[in-house]
Amino acid sequence: MASLFSSITIRGVSFPNRIAVSPLCMYSAIEGMAQPFHFAHLSTFARGKAGLIFTEAIAVEPVGRITPHCLGIWSDAQVEALRPITAFIDEMGCVPAIQLAHAGRKASTAAAFLGGKPLPHDDPQAWQVVGPSAVAAGPGFPVPHELSVEEIQELIHAFASAAERSIEAGFKVIELHGAHGYLVNSFLSPISNLRTDAYGGDIHGRMRFALEITRATRAAVGEDIPLFFRISAVDGGEGGWSMDDSVVLATELGKCGIDVVDCSSGGISGAPRFRADDEGKPLDKNSARMPGFQVPYAERIRNETDLMSMAVGVIVDPHQAEEIIQNGRADFAALGREIMYDPFWPLHAAEKLGVDPDFKMWPKQYGWAVDRRSQIITLNRQS
Ligand SMILES: Cc1cc2nc3c(=O)[nH]c(=O)nc-3n(C[C@H](O)[C@H](O)[C@H](O)COP(=O)(O)O)c2cc1C
């Protein structure tokens, strides 16, 4: 049995394998509500049998959406719209997971497939963005409103309420989005957080928001729910957040109830993700194309803390994913673009690794017929 297809139990939840669908924004919601597209999108991965299926970043309040067409979970109606999705993922034997997010100073933009730029301030759909300090994410980005301590407390409450709603919607795993330059990440990084109060200053001040959200989320969902936290392991910019900082953060997150650290990188300056060394200095601008370029981050978190980790970033080949899990470099391998290209990647990987020669892992509605197909191909080859 390949390690990639070994099951694992975390708190009250069992995962059938180590393959995760990474959070993938679809920019297709209306008023934050899931649409038939979201059901079709996420249910396909369930038929493909990824063990852990994350939704896209789902905003805890309206101004926390990346675009006007991102999903939200601030209302009961939004919970109802998500319920058929979690029910179907469950029915397929996979684990439905939600990524809770706030886009902070990188909110109010156009969809990635429309260019992803900040909406012009006179666009009727644009809104005032917020952040730890009045520092824009980059050229062309708006200057955020600096959050007051009272507003920070309200946001912590918004994350906890969203976590409660997530459980009502049927999610079994919650991930807090602390990466890619969005709100939580922007509190962590010294590039975007220039505060001098309790939520800024040294690393402990800058971590406070992330840790308070985590504690509030754990208190809201109880002890049976696995909690993941996505980090940008390094900013990739001069003087930014480093891998050593990530180890400190992960250790503190563990004390607040996080089980798994999902290791991504970059995004604080609006720049694309790329590989950086431990001090956060970029290696070269093309390294984000290298297979498994972020695996070393997940490996360090797993080795240097008591937590589990998830690796992500150009994981494309079943043998590559198997090597990551088998050698204990991460506990989960998350796929984004590759699983969009082939939503049945886990089933194809099981076939390639010799784990499922008789197509027993496939949904029963497909497995018997796909097995016949395989026999016909073999017979035709022999004749
Ligand atoms: C279309 C698209 C949407 C994404 N949306 C999110 C998101 O909502 N939240 C997040 O943390 N990362 C998001 N990401 C990043 C992915 O989760 C993943 O970390 C990244 O694509 C690297 O993995 P890959 O090389 O397998 O694609 C997105 C990536 C893509 C391509």
Short mmCIF file of C-alpha atoms and ligand atoms in Angstrom, two decimals:
data_model
loop_
_atom_site.label_atom_id
_atom_site.label_comp_id
_atom_site.label_asym_id
_atom_site.label_seq_id
_atom_site.Cartn_x
_atom_site.Cartn_y
_atom_site.Cartn_z
CA MET A 1 0.00 0.00 0.00
CA ALA A 2 1.42 3.38 -0.98
CA SER A 3 1.81 5.92 1.82
CA LEU A 4 -0.17 8.43 -0.27
CA PHE A 5 -3.18 6.15 0.09
CA SER A 6 -2.79 5.42 3.79
CA SER A 7 -5.60 6.69 6.01
CA ILE A 8 -5.05 9.01 8.93
CA THR A 9 -7.22 10.17 11.81
CA ILE A 10 -6.88 13.64 13.31
CA ARG A 11 -9.07 14.38 16.33
CA GLY A 12 -12.56 13.11 15.39
CA VAL A 13 -12.03 12.91 11.63
CA SER A 14 -10.63 10.08 9.46
CA PHE A 15 -9.12 10.86 6.07
CA PRO A 16 -9.09 8.05 3.47
CA ASN A 17 -5.84 9.23 1.86
CA ARG A 18 -3.29 12.07 1.97
CA ILE A 19 -4.36 13.89 -1.19
CA ALA A 20 -5.90 17.33 -0.68
CA VAL A 21 -7.54 19.70 -3.12
CA SER A 22 -5.93 23.05 -2.36
CA PRO A 23 -8.24 26.06 -1.94
CA LEU A 24 -9.13 27.39 -5.41
CA CYS A 25 -11.06 30.66 -5.89
CA MET A 26 -13.64 30.43 -8.64
CA TYR A 27 -14.98 34.03 -8.51
CA SER A 28 -18.46 32.72 -9.33
CA ALA A 29 -20.58 33.51 -6.25
CA ILE A 30 -23.55 35.86 -6.16
CA GLU A 31 -23.80 37.93 -2.94
CA GLY A 32 -21.33 35.48 -1.38
CA MET A 33 -23.68 32.54 -2.08
CA ALA A 34 -22.56 29.23 -3.58
CA GLN A 35 -24.02 28.53 -7.02
CA PRO A 36 -24.52 25.34 -9.09
CA PHE A 37 -21.01 25.93 -10.44
CA HIS A 38 -19.52 25.50 -6.97
CA PHE A 39 -21.38 22.23 -6.50
CA ALA A 40 -20.21 20.94 -9.88
CA HIS A 41 -16.62 22.09 -9.23
CA LEU A 42 -16.20 20.58 -5.75
CA SER A 43 -18.30 17.45 -6.33
CA THR A 44 -16.04 16.52 -9.26
CA PHE A 45 -13.08 16.26 -6.89
CA ALA A 46 -15.21 14.08 -4.59
CA ARG A 47 -15.95 11.70 -7.47
CA GLY A 48 -12.19 11.77 -8.08
CA LYS A 49 -11.69 10.69 -4.43
CA ALA A 50 -9.31 13.30 -3.09
CA GLY A 51 -9.32 12.54 0.64
CA LEU A 52 -9.53 16.17 1.74
CA ILE A 53 -11.38 18.75 -0.34
CA PHE A 54 -10.99 22.43 0.50
CA THR A 55 -13.35 25.13 -0.65
CA GLU A 56 -11.90 28.34 -1.99
CA ALA A 57 -11.16 31.16 0.46
CA ILE A 58 -14.55 31.98 2.01
CA ALA A 59 -14.89 35.42 3.54
CA VAL A 60 -15.94 35.96 7.15
CA GLU A 61 -17.44 39.38 6.32
CA PRO A 62 -18.37 41.18 3.08
CA VAL A 63 -15.27 43.44 2.94
CA GLY A 64 -13.13 40.33 3.42
CA ARG A 65 -13.90 39.03 -0.07
CA ILE A 66 -11.13 39.20 -2.65
CA THR A 67 -13.65 40.08 -5.37
CA PRO A 68 -17.38 40.88 -5.42
CA HIS A 69 -17.84 37.29 -6.69
CA CYS A 70 -16.12 35.43 -3.86
CA LEU A 71 -17.95 33.15 -1.46
CA GLY A 72 -18.91 34.30 2.04
CA ILE A 73 -20.15 32.68 5.24
CA TRP A 74 -21.50 35.60 7.25
CA SER A 75 -25.20 34.65 6.83
CA ASP A 76 -27.44 31.64 7.43
CA ALA A 77 -28.54 31.67 3.77
CA GLN A 78 -24.90 31.15 2.76
CA VAL A 79 -24.75 28.14 5.09
CA GLU A 80 -27.77 26.58 3.36
CA ALA A 81 -26.19 27.09 -0.07
CA LEU A 82 -23.03 25.22 1.01
CA ARG A 83 -24.81 22.27 2.62
CA PRO A 84 -25.44 20.19 -0.56
CA ILE A 85 -21.73 20.45 -1.36
CA THR A 86 -20.55 19.10 1.99
CA ALA A 87 -23.24 16.38 1.93
CA PHE A 88 -22.05 15.11 -1.45
CA ILE A 89 -18.35 15.17 -0.50
CA ASP A 90 -19.27 13.18 2.62
CA GLU A 91 -21.35 10.70 0.60
CA MET A 92 -18.28 9.98 -1.58
CA GLY A 93 -16.24 9.14 1.55
CA CYS A 94 -14.10 12.30 1.34
CA VAL A 95 -13.66 15.05 3.92
CA PRO A 96 -15.24 18.48 3.25
CA ALA A 97 -13.03 21.35 4.41
CA ILE A 98 -13.49 25.12 4.39
CA GLN A 99 -10.87 27.83 4.15
CA LEU A 100 -11.94 30.84 6.23
CA ALA A 101 -10.43 34.07 5.02
CA HIS A 102 -10.30 37.83 5.03
CA ALA A 103 -8.63 39.50 2.07
CA GLY A 104 -7.65 42.64 4.03
CA ARG A 105 -5.75 45.19 1.96
CA LYS A 106 -5.86 42.88 -1.11
CA ALA A 107 -9.70 42.87 -1.22
CA SER A 108 -11.90 44.66 -3.76
CA THR A 109 -10.18 43.36 -6.88
CA ALA A 110 -11.34 41.87 -10.17
CA ALA A 111 -11.37 38.09 -10.70
CA ALA A 112 -8.02 36.53 -11.67
CA PHE A 113 -9.47 35.58 -15.06
CA LEU A 114 -10.32 39.28 -15.60
CA GLY A 115 -6.80 40.42 -14.69
CA GLY A 116 -7.06 40.43 -10.87
CA LYS A 117 -6.34 44.16 -10.54
CA PRO A 118 -7.81 46.35 -7.75
CA LEU A 119 -11.22 47.73 -8.73
CA PRO A 120 -11.00 51.48 -9.48
CA HIS A 121 -12.33 53.46 -6.48
CA ASP A 122 -15.21 54.86 -8.58
CA ASP A 123 -16.33 51.35 -9.57
CA PRO A 124 -19.78 50.88 -7.95
CA GLN A 125 -18.70 47.42 -6.76
CA ALA A 126 -15.45 48.62 -5.07
CA TRP A 127 -15.16 49.02 -1.31
CA GLN A 128 -12.78 50.46 1.31
CA VAL A 129 -10.14 47.85 2.16
CA VAL A 130 -8.73 47.33 5.66
CA GLY A 131 -5.36 46.33 7.09
CA PRO A 132 -3.06 46.51 10.10
CA SER A 133 -1.50 49.77 8.85
CA ALA A 134 -2.20 52.36 6.17
CA VAL A 135 0.26 50.72 3.74
CA ALA A 136 -0.89 49.68 0.26
CA ALA A 137 -0.14 46.15 -0.98
CA GLY A 138 1.76 47.56 -3.95
CA PRO A 139 1.55 50.04 -6.81
CA GLY A 140 -2.07 50.45 -7.93
CA PHE A 141 -3.47 48.99 -4.70
CA PRO A 142 -5.59 51.22 -2.43
CA VAL A 143 -4.31 52.44 0.94
CA PRO A 144 -6.18 50.39 3.58
CA HIS A 145 -8.07 51.80 6.54
CA GLU A 146 -5.95 51.02 9.63
CA LEU A 147 -8.05 48.78 11.88
CA SER A 148 -8.72 49.99 15.42
CA VAL A 149 -8.34 47.59 18.35
CA GLU A 150 -12.15 47.49 18.63
CA GLU A 151 -12.45 46.56 14.94
CA ILE A 152 -9.82 43.85 15.42
CA GLN A 153 -11.93 42.37 18.25
CA GLU A 154 -14.99 42.38 15.96
CA LEU A 155 -12.99 40.53 13.30
CA ILE A 156 -11.88 37.86 15.77
CA HIS A 157 -15.56 37.41 16.61
CA ALA A 158 -16.38 37.24 12.86
CA PHE A 159 -13.89 34.38 12.40
CA ALA A 160 -15.36 32.48 15.36
CA SER A 161 -18.95 32.96 14.08
CA ALA A 162 -17.87 31.84 10.61
CA ALA A 163 -16.30 28.74 12.16
CA GLU A 164 -19.57 27.90 13.93
CA ARG A 165 -21.47 28.38 10.68
CA SER A 166 -18.95 26.15 8.89
CA ILE A 167 -19.81 23.29 11.23
CA GLU A 168 -23.53 23.94 10.63
CA ALA A 169 -22.84 23.76 6.89
CA GLY A 170 -21.33 20.28 7.34
CA PHE A 171 -17.61 21.01 7.09
CA LYS A 172 -15.38 18.59 9.03
CA VAL A 173 -12.13 20.56 8.78
CA ILE A 174 -11.45 24.29 9.03
CA GLU A 175 -8.42 26.06 7.64
CA LEU A 176 -7.59 29.63 8.64
CA HIS A 177 -6.06 31.52 5.73
CA GLY A 178 -2.91 33.15 7.09
CA ALA A 179 -1.04 33.36 3.77
CA HIS A 180 -0.68 35.21 0.46
CA GLY A 181 -0.69 38.75 1.80
CA TYR A 182 -4.31 38.69 2.96
CA LEU A 183 -5.40 40.12 6.31
CA VAL A 184 -3.92 37.62 8.77
CA ASN A 185 -0.66 37.40 6.81
CA SER A 186 -0.47 41.21 6.64
CA PHE A 187 -0.55 41.36 10.45
CA LEU A 188 2.35 38.86 10.61
CA SER A 189 4.70 40.52 8.16
CA PRO A 190 6.87 43.47 9.23
CA ILE A 191 6.49 44.81 5.66
CA SER A 192 2.74 45.42 6.07
CA ASN A 193 2.34 45.73 9.86
CA LEU A 194 3.82 49.00 11.17
CA ARG A 195 1.63 49.17 14.28
CA THR A 196 3.10 50.23 17.59
CA ASP A 197 0.28 48.83 19.78
CA ALA A 198 -0.22 45.26 21.10
CA TYR A 199 -0.95 43.98 17.55
CA GLY A 200 2.36 45.14 16.06
CA GLY A 201 6.02 45.59 16.88
CA ASP A 202 8.04 42.44 17.47
CA ILE A 203 7.05 39.00 16.19
CA HIS A 204 4.93 38.34 19.29
CA GLY A 205 2.88 41.48 18.72
CA ARG A 206 2.50 40.75 15.01
CA MET A 207 1.40 37.14 15.77
CA ARG A 208 -1.23 38.24 18.28
CA PHE A 209 -4.08 38.61 15.74
CA ALA A 210 -3.40 35.16 14.20
CA LEU A 211 -3.23 33.51 17.62
CA GLU A 212 -6.37 35.23 18.93
CA ILE A 213 -8.33 34.17 15.84
CA THR A 214 -7.07 30.62 16.26
CA ARG A 215 -8.03 30.46 19.94
CA ALA A 216 -11.48 31.88 19.20
CA THR A 217 -11.97 29.39 16.37
CA ARG A 218 -10.91 26.42 18.49
CA ALA A 219 -13.26 27.54 21.28
CA ALA A 220 -16.11 27.88 18.76
CA VAL A 221 -15.75 24.43 17.17
CA GLY A 222 -14.77 22.25 20.12
CA GLU A 223 -12.08 19.59 20.31
CA ASP A 224 -13.17 17.14 17.59
CA ILE A 225 -12.55 19.33 14.54
CA PRO A 226 -9.09 19.33 12.92
CA LEU A 227 -7.83 22.87 12.39
CA PHE A 228 -5.40 23.76 9.60
CA PHE A 229 -3.59 27.09 9.21
CA ARG A 230 -2.16 28.19 5.85
CA ILE A 231 1.06 30.17 6.18
CA SER A 232 3.22 32.03 3.76
CA ALA A 233 6.39 30.39 5.08
CA VAL A 234 8.48 33.26 3.71
CA ASP A 235 7.55 36.68 2.29
CA GLY A 236 10.28 36.45 -0.28
CA GLY A 237 11.18 40.12 0.17
CA GLU A 238 14.06 41.90 1.87
CA GLY A 239 13.44 42.31 5.61
CA GLY A 240 10.26 40.27 5.48
CA TRP A 241 8.91 37.22 7.29
CA SER A 242 11.36 34.29 7.34
CA MET A 243 11.18 30.52 7.68
CA ASP A 244 12.57 30.83 11.22
CA ASP A 245 9.61 33.11 12.01
CA SER A 246 7.29 30.43 10.61
CA VAL A 247 8.67 27.83 13.00
CA VAL A 248 8.03 30.22 15.93
CA LEU A 249 4.50 30.90 14.64
CA ALA A 250 3.71 27.20 14.10
CA THR A 251 4.82 26.36 17.64
CA GLU A 252 2.51 29.04 19.05
CA LEU A 253 -0.35 28.00 16.74
CA GLY A 254 -0.04 24.46 18.08
CA LYS A 255 -0.59 25.76 21.62
CA CYS A 256 -3.78 27.49 20.40
CA GLY A 257 -5.25 24.35 18.82
CA ILE A 258 -3.89 24.11 15.26
CA ASP A 259 -3.18 20.56 14.07
CA VAL A 260 -1.77 21.00 10.57
CA VAL A 261 0.25 23.83 9.01
CA ASP A 262 -0.36 24.23 5.27
CA CYS A 263 2.86 25.65 3.84
CA SER A 264 2.60 28.12 0.98
CA SER A 265 4.66 31.28 0.49
CA GLY A 266 4.74 34.88 -0.75
CA GLY A 267 2.04 37.38 -1.63
CA ILE A 268 2.66 40.14 0.87
CA SER A 269 3.79 42.62 -1.78
CA GLY A 270 1.27 41.44 -4.32
CA ALA A 271 4.14 39.58 -5.98
CA PRO A 272 3.77 36.02 -7.25
CA ARG A 273 4.98 33.20 -5.06
CA PHE A 274 8.56 32.09 -5.55
CA ARG A 275 11.15 30.03 -3.76
CA ALA A 276 13.16 31.84 -1.14
CA ASP A 277 15.91 30.73 1.17
CA ASP A 278 15.48 30.48 4.93
CA GLU A 279 16.10 34.19 5.40
CA GLY A 280 13.40 34.99 2.89
CA LYS A 281 15.70 36.10 0.08
CA PRO A 282 14.50 35.12 -3.38
CA LEU A 283 16.51 32.39 -5.08
CA ASP A 284 15.39 33.09 -8.61
CA LYS A 285 12.20 34.27 -10.23
CA ASN A 286 11.54 31.02 -12.09
CA SER A 287 11.75 28.68 -9.13
CA ALA A 288 7.96 28.72 -8.54
CA ARG A 289 7.81 26.45 -11.56
CA MET A 290 10.00 23.81 -9.93
CA PRO A 291 8.15 20.67 -8.83
CA GLY A 292 7.61 20.64 -5.07
CA PHE A 293 9.28 24.05 -4.60
CA GLN A 294 7.53 24.63 -1.26
CA VAL A 295 7.97 21.12 0.16
CA PRO A 296 11.06 22.14 2.21
CA TYR A 297 8.84 24.54 4.20
CA ALA A 298 6.39 21.75 5.10
CA GLU A 299 9.33 19.50 5.93
CA ARG A 300 10.83 22.01 8.36
CA ILE A 301 7.53 22.61 10.16
CA ARG A 302 7.01 18.86 10.50
CA ASN A 303 10.56 18.27 11.76
CA GLU A 304 10.88 21.23 14.09
CA THR A 305 7.45 21.38 15.73
CA ASP A 306 4.93 18.88 17.12
CA LEU A 307 2.52 19.70 14.31
CA MET A 308 1.63 17.97 11.09
CA SER A 309 2.13 19.73 7.78
CA MET A 310 0.68 19.95 4.31
CA ALA A 311 2.86 20.54 1.24
CA VAL A 312 1.61 22.42 -1.82
CA GLY A 313 3.02 23.88 -5.03
CA VAL A 314 3.66 22.10 -8.33
CA ILE A 315 2.95 18.63 -7.00
CA VAL A 316 2.02 16.94 -10.25
CA ASP A 317 3.26 13.35 -10.37
CA PRO A 318 1.97 10.43 -8.25
CA HIS A 319 5.51 9.20 -7.51
CA GLN A 320 6.51 12.72 -6.43
CA ALA A 321 3.52 12.91 -4.05
CA GLU A 322 4.24 9.41 -2.76
CA GLU A 323 7.88 10.35 -2.02
CA ILE A 324 6.75 13.39 0.02
CA ILE A 325 4.46 11.33 2.25
CA GLN A 326 6.63 8.21 2.43
CA ASN A 327 9.70 10.15 3.52
CA GLY A 328 7.76 12.06 6.16
CA ARG A 329 8.28 15.44 4.48
CA ALA A 330 4.58 16.28 4.96
CA ASP A 331 1.38 14.59 6.11
CA PHE A 332 -0.77 15.76 3.19
CA ALA A 333 0.04 16.65 -0.41
CA ALA A 334 -2.22 19.41 -1.75
CA LEU A 335 -2.81 19.94 -5.46
CA GLY A 336 -4.19 23.01 -7.19
CA ARG A 337 -3.71 23.44 -10.91
CA GLU A 338 -2.88 19.78 -11.58
CA ILE A 339 -6.15 18.58 -10.07
CA MET A 340 -8.07 21.23 -12.00
CA TYR A 341 -6.49 19.71 -15.13
CA ASP A 342 -7.35 16.18 -14.02
CA PRO A 343 -10.00 16.09 -11.26
CA PHE A 344 -9.67 12.28 -11.21
CA TRP A 345 -5.95 12.62 -10.39
CA PRO A 346 -6.20 10.59 -7.13
CA LEU A 347 -7.84 7.63 -8.92
CA HIS A 348 -5.33 7.82 -11.77
CA ALA A 349 -2.50 8.04 -9.19
CA ALA A 350 -3.84 4.94 -7.40
CA GLU A 351 -3.79 3.09 -10.72
CA LYS A 352 -0.24 4.24 -11.54
CA LEU A 353 1.06 3.33 -8.06
CA GLY A 354 -0.57 -0.13 -8.34
CA VAL A 355 -2.83 0.52 -5.36
CA ASP A 356 -6.14 0.07 -7.14
CA PRO A 357 -5.73 -2.46 -9.98
CA ASP A 358 -9.44 -3.37 -9.99
CA PHE A 359 -10.83 0.19 -9.81
CA LYS A 360 -12.41 -0.53 -6.42
CA MET A 361 -11.62 3.00 -5.21
CA TRP A 362 -13.80 4.54 -7.91
CA PRO A 363 -17.39 5.55 -7.11
CA LYS A 364 -19.45 2.36 -7.45
CA GLN A 365 -21.43 3.93 -10.28
CA TYR A 366 -18.20 4.13 -12.35
CA GLY A 367 -15.86 1.43 -11.03
CA TRP A 368 -17.44 -1.66 -12.65
CA ALA A 369 -17.62 0.04 -16.05
CA VAL A 370 -14.09 1.46 -15.89
CA ASP A 371 -12.88 -2.05 -14.98
CA ARG A 372 -14.65 -3.42 -18.11
CA ARG A 373 -13.02 -0.68 -20.16
CA SER A 374 -9.62 -1.75 -18.87
CA GLN A 375 -10.29 -5.42 -19.73
CA ILE A 376 -11.36 -4.45 -23.26
CA ILE A 377 -8.16 -2.44 -23.73
CA THR A 378 -6.06 -5.43 -22.56
CA LEU A 379 -7.93 -7.87 -24.85
CA ASN A 380 -7.57 -5.56 -27.84
CA ARG A 381 -3.82 -5.26 -27.16
CA GLN A 382 -3.47 -9.04 -27.06
CA SER A 383 -5.35 -9.66 -30.32
C1 LIG B 1 -7.35 29.37 -9.65
C2 LIG B 1 -6.62 29.43 -8.34
C3 LIG B 1 -7.28 29.89 -7.21
C4 LIG B 1 -6.65 29.90 -5.96
N1 LIG B 1 -7.36 30.26 -4.85
C5 LIG B 1 -6.78 30.14 -3.62
C6 LIG B 1 -7.53 30.37 -2.44
O1 LIG B 1 -8.73 30.62 -2.46
N2 LIG B 1 -6.88 30.27 -1.26
C7 LIG B 1 -5.55 29.94 -1.18
O2 LIG B 1 -5.00 29.84 -0.08
N3 LIG B 1 -4.83 29.68 -2.28
C8 LIG B 1 -5.41 29.77 -3.49
N4 LIG B 1 -4.70 29.44 -4.61
C9 LIG B 1 -3.35 28.84 -4.45
C10 LIG B 1 -3.48 27.31 -4.48
O3 LIG B 1 -4.26 26.84 -3.38
C11 LIG B 1 -2.11 26.63 -4.46
O4 LIG B 1 -1.47 26.93 -3.24
C12 LIG B 1 -1.23 27.08 -5.62
O5 LIG B 1 -1.97 27.07 -6.84
C13 LIG B 1 0.01 26.19 -5.76
O6 LIG B 1 -0.37 24.85 -5.99
P1 LIG B 1 -0.36 24.20 -7.49
O7 LIG B 1 1.04 24.39 -8.03
O8 LIG B 1 -0.71 22.74 -7.27
O9 LIG B 1 -1.38 24.91 -8.31
C14 LIG B 1 -5.30 29.47 -5.86
C15 LIG B 1 -4.62 29.05 -7.01
C16 LIG B 1 -5.27 29.01 -8.24
C17 LIG B 1 -4.53 28.49 -9.45
#
